[in-house]
PDB file of C-alpha atoms in Angstrom:
ATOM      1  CA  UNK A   1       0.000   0.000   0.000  1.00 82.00           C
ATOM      2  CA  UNK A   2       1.367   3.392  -0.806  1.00 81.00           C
ATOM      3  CA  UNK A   3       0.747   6.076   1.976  1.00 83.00           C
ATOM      4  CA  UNK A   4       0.519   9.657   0.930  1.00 82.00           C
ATOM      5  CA  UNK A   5      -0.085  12.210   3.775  1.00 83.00           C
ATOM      6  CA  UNK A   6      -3.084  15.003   3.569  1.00 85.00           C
ATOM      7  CA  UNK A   7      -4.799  18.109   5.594  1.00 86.00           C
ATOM      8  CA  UNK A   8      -8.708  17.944   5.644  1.00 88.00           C
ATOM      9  CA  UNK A   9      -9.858  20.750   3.898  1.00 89.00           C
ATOM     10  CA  UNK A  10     -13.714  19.642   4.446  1.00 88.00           C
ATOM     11  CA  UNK A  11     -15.547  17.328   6.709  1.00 88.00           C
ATOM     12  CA  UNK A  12     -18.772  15.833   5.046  1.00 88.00           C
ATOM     13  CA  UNK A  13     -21.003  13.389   7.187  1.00 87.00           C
ATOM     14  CA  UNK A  14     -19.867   9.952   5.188  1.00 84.00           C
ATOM     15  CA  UNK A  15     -16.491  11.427   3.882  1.00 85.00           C
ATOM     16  CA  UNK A  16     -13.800  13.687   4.237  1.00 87.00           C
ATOM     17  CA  UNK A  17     -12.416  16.173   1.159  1.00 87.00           C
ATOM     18  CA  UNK A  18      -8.451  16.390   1.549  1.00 88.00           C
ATOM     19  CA  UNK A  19      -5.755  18.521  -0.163  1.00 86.00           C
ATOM     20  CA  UNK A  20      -2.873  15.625  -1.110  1.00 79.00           C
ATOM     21  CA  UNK A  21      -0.045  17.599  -2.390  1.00 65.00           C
ATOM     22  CA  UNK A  22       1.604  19.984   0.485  1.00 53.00           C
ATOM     23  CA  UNK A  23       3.328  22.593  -0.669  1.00 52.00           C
ATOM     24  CA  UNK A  24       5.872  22.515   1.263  1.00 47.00           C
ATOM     25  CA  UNK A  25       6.984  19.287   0.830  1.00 50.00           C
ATOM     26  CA  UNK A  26       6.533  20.129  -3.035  1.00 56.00           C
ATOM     27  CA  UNK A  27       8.628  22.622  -2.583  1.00 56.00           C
ATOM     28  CA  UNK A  28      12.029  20.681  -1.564  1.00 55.00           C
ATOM     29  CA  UNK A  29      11.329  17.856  -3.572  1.00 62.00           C
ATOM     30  CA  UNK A  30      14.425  16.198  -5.862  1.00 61.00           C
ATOM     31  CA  UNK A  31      11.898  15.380  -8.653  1.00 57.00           C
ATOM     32  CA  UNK A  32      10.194  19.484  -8.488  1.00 56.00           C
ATOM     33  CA  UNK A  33      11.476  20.226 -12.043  1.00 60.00           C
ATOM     34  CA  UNK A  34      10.299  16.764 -13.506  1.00 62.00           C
ATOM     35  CA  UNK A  35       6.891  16.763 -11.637  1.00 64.00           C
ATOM     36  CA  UNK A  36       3.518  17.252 -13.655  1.00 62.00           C
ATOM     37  CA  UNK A  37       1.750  17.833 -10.171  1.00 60.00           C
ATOM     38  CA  UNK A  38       4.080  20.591  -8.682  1.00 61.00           C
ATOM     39  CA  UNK A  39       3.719  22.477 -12.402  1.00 61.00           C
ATOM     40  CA  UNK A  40       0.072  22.160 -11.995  1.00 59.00           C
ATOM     41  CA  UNK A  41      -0.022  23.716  -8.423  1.00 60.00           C
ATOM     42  CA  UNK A  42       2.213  26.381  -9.714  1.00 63.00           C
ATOM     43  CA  UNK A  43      -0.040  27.647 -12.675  1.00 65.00           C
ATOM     44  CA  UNK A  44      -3.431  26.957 -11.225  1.00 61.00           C
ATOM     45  CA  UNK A  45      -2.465  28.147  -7.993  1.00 59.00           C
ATOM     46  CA  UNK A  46      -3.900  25.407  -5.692  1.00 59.00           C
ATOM     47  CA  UNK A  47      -3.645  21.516  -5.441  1.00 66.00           C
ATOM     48  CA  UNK A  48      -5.582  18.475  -6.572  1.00 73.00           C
ATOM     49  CA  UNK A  49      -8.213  17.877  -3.684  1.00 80.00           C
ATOM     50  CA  UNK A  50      -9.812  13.704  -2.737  1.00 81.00           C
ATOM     51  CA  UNK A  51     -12.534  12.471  -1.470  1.00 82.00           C
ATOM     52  CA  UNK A  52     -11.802   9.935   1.063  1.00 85.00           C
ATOM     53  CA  UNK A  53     -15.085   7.796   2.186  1.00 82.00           C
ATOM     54  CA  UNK A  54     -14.606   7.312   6.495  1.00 83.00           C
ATOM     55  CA  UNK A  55     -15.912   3.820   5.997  1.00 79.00           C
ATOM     56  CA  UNK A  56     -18.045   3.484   9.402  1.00 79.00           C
ATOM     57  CA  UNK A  57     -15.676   5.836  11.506  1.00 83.00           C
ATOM     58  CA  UNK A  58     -17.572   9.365  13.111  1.00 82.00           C
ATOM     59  CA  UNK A  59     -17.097  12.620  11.520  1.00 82.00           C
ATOM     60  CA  UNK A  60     -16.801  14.242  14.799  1.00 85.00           C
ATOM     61  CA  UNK A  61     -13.160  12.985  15.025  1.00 84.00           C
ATOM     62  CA  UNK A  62     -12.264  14.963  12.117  1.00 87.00           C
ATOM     63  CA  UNK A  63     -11.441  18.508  11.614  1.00 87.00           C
ATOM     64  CA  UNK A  64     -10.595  21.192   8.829  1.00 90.00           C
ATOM     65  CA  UNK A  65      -7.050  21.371   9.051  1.00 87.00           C
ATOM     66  CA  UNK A  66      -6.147  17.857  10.384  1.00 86.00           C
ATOM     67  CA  UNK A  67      -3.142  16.088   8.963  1.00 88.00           C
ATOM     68  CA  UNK A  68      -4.177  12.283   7.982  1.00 86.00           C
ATOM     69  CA  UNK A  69      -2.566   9.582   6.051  1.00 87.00           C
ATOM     70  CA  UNK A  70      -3.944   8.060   2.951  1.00 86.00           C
ATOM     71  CA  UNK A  71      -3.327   4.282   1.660  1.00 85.00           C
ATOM     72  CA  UNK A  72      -3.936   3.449  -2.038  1.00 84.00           C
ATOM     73  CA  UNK A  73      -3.113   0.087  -3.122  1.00 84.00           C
ATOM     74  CA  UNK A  74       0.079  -0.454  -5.604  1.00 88.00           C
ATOM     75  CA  UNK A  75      -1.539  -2.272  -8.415  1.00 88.00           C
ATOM     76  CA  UNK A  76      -4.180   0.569  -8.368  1.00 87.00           C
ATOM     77  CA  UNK A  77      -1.369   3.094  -9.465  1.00 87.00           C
ATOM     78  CA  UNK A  78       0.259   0.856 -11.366  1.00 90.00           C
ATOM     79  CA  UNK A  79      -2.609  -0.494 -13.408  1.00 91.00           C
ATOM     80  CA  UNK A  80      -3.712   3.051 -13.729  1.00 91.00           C
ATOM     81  CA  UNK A  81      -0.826   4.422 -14.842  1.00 91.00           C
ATOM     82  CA  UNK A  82       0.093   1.740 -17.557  1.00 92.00           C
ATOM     83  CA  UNK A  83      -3.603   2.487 -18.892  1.00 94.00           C
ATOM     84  CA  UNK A  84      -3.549   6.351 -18.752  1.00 94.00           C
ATOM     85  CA  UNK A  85       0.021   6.913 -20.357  1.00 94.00           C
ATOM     86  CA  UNK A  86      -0.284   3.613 -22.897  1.00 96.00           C
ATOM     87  CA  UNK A  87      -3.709   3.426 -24.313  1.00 96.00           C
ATOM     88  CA  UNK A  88      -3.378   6.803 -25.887  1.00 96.00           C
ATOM     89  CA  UNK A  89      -0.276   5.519 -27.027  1.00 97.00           C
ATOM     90  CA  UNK A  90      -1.750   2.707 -28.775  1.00 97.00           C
ATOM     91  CA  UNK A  91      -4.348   4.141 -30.191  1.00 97.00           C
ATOM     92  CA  UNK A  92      -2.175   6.865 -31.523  1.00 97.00           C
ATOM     93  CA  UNK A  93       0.297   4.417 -33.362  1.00 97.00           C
ATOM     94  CA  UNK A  94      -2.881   2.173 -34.500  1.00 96.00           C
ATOM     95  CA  UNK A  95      -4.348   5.155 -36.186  1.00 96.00           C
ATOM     96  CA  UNK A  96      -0.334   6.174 -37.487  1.00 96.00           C
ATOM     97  CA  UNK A  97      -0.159   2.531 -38.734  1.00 96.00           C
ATOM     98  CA  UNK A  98      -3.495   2.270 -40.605  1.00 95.00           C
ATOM     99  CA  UNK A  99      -3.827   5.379 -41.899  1.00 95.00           C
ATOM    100  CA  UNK A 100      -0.647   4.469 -43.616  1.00 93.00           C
ATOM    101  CA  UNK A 101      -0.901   1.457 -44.915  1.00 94.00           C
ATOM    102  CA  UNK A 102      -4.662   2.389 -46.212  1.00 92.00           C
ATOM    103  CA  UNK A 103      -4.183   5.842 -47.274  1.00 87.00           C
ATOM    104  CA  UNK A 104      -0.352   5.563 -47.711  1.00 82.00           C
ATOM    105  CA  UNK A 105      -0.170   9.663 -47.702  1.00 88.00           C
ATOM    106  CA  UNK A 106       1.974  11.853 -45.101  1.00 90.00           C
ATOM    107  CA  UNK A 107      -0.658  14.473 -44.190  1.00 92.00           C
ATOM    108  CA  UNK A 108      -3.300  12.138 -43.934  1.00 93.00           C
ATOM    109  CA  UNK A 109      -0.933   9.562 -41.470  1.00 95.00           C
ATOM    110  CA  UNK A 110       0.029  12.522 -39.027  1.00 95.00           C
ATOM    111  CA  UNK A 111      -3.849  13.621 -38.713  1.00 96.00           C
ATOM    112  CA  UNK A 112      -4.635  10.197 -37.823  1.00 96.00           C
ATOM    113  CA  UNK A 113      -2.193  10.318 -35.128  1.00 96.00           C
ATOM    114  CA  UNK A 114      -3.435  13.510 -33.905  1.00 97.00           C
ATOM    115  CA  UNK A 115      -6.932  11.780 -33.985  1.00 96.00           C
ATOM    116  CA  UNK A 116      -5.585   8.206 -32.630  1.00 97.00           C
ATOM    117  CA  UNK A 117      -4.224  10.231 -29.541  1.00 97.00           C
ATOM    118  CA  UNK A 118      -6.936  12.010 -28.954  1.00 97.00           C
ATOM    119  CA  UNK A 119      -9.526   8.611 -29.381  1.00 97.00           C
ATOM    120  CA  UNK A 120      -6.975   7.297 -26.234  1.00 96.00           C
ATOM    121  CA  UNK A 121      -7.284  10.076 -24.113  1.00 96.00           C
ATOM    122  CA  UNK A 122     -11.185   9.945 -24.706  1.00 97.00           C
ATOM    123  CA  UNK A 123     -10.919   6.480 -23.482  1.00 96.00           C
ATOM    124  CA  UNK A 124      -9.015   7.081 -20.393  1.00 95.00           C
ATOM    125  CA  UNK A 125     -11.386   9.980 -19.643  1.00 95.00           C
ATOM    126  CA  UNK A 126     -14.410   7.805 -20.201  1.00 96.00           C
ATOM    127  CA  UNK A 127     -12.633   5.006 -17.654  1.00 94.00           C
ATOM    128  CA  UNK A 128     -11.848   7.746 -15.749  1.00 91.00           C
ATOM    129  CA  UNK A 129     -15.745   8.598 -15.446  1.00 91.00           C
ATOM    130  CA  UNK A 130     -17.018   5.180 -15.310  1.00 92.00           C
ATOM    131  CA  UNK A 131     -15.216   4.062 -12.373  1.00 88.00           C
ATOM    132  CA  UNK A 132     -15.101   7.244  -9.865  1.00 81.00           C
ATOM    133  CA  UNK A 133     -17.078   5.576  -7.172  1.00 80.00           C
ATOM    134  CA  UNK A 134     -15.378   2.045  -7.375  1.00 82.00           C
ATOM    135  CA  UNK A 135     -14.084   1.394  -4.240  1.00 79.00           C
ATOM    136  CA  UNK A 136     -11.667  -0.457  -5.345  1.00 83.00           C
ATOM    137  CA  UNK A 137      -9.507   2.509  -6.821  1.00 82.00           C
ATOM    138  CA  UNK A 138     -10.217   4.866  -4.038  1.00 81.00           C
ATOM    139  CA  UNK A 139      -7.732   5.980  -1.821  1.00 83.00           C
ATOM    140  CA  UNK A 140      -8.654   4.969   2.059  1.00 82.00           C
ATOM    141  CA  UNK A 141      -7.779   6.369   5.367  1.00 83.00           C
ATOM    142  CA  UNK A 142      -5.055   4.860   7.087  1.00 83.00           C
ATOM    143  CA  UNK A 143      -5.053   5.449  10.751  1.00 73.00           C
ATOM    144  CA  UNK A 144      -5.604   3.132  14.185  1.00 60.00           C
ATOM    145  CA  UNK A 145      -8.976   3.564  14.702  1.00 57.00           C
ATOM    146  CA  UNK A 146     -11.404   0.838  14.001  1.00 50.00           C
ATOM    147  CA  UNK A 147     -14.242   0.429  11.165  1.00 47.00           C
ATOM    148  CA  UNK A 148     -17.512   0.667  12.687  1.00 46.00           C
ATOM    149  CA  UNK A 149     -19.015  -2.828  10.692  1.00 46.00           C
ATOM    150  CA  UNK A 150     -22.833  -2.666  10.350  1.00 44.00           C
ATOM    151  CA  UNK A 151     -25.145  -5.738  11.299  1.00 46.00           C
ATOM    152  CA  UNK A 152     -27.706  -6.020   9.017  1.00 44.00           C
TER     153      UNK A 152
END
């Protein structure tokens, strides 16, 4: 499980809304220059916020400004990430490839690669969409108090 730590920005009855990326920690990273997220804060100005589900545990024990930890499960980013950076990919070099070999001319080839890549990134958005309230993929709370479990 990878932990990432966050401050509760909002407390919600079943959930908690918290800011991921700190900025100071952004700040004195090794990877700052290399880092999509630390551009992002830069030129928008504010961070990527998450919804975090409290799975049973009380609201009450929460509060605006509270550091927790977060737990999302490895094969979650890694499966993600192979799907958002590849399919695009793919699709861009399946367009390149039949375009080519169907068409056969230059400015027809590079505007189904344009195309291909943005068909992929459609995709991954439309994933993206599909499976925001899987529970599987979302990030959980990581902390030592227990899950209040329901008897139905």
């Amino acid at each position: 499980m990878l932990l990432e730590t966050g401050s509760v920005v909002a407390v919600e009855p079943d959930g908690l809304w918290v800011e991921t990326i700190q900025r100071s920690t952004c700040g004195s990273c090794a990877a700052q220059k290399g880092c999509g997220q630390s551009l992002l804060a830069k030129l928008t100005g504010h961070t990527s916020y998450l919804w975090v589900s409290l799975a049973g545990r009380s609201a009450d024990d929460y509060h605006i400004g509270d550091e927790i930890q977060l737990g999302v499960p490895e094969e979650v980013v890694a499966n993600g990430s192979l799907f958002v950076y590849f399919l695009p990919l793919l699709t861009l070099l399946a367009a390149t490839v039949a375009a080519h070999y169907g068409i056969g001319r230059e400015g027809v080839t590079a505007l189904a690669a344009i195309a291909g890549l943005l068909a992929g990134g459609a995709l991954v958005r439309w994933r993206a969409y599909t499976t925001r309230h899987d529970s599987r993929l979302q990030p959980v709370l990581v902390d030592d108090r227990q899950v209040v479990q329901l008897v139905g």
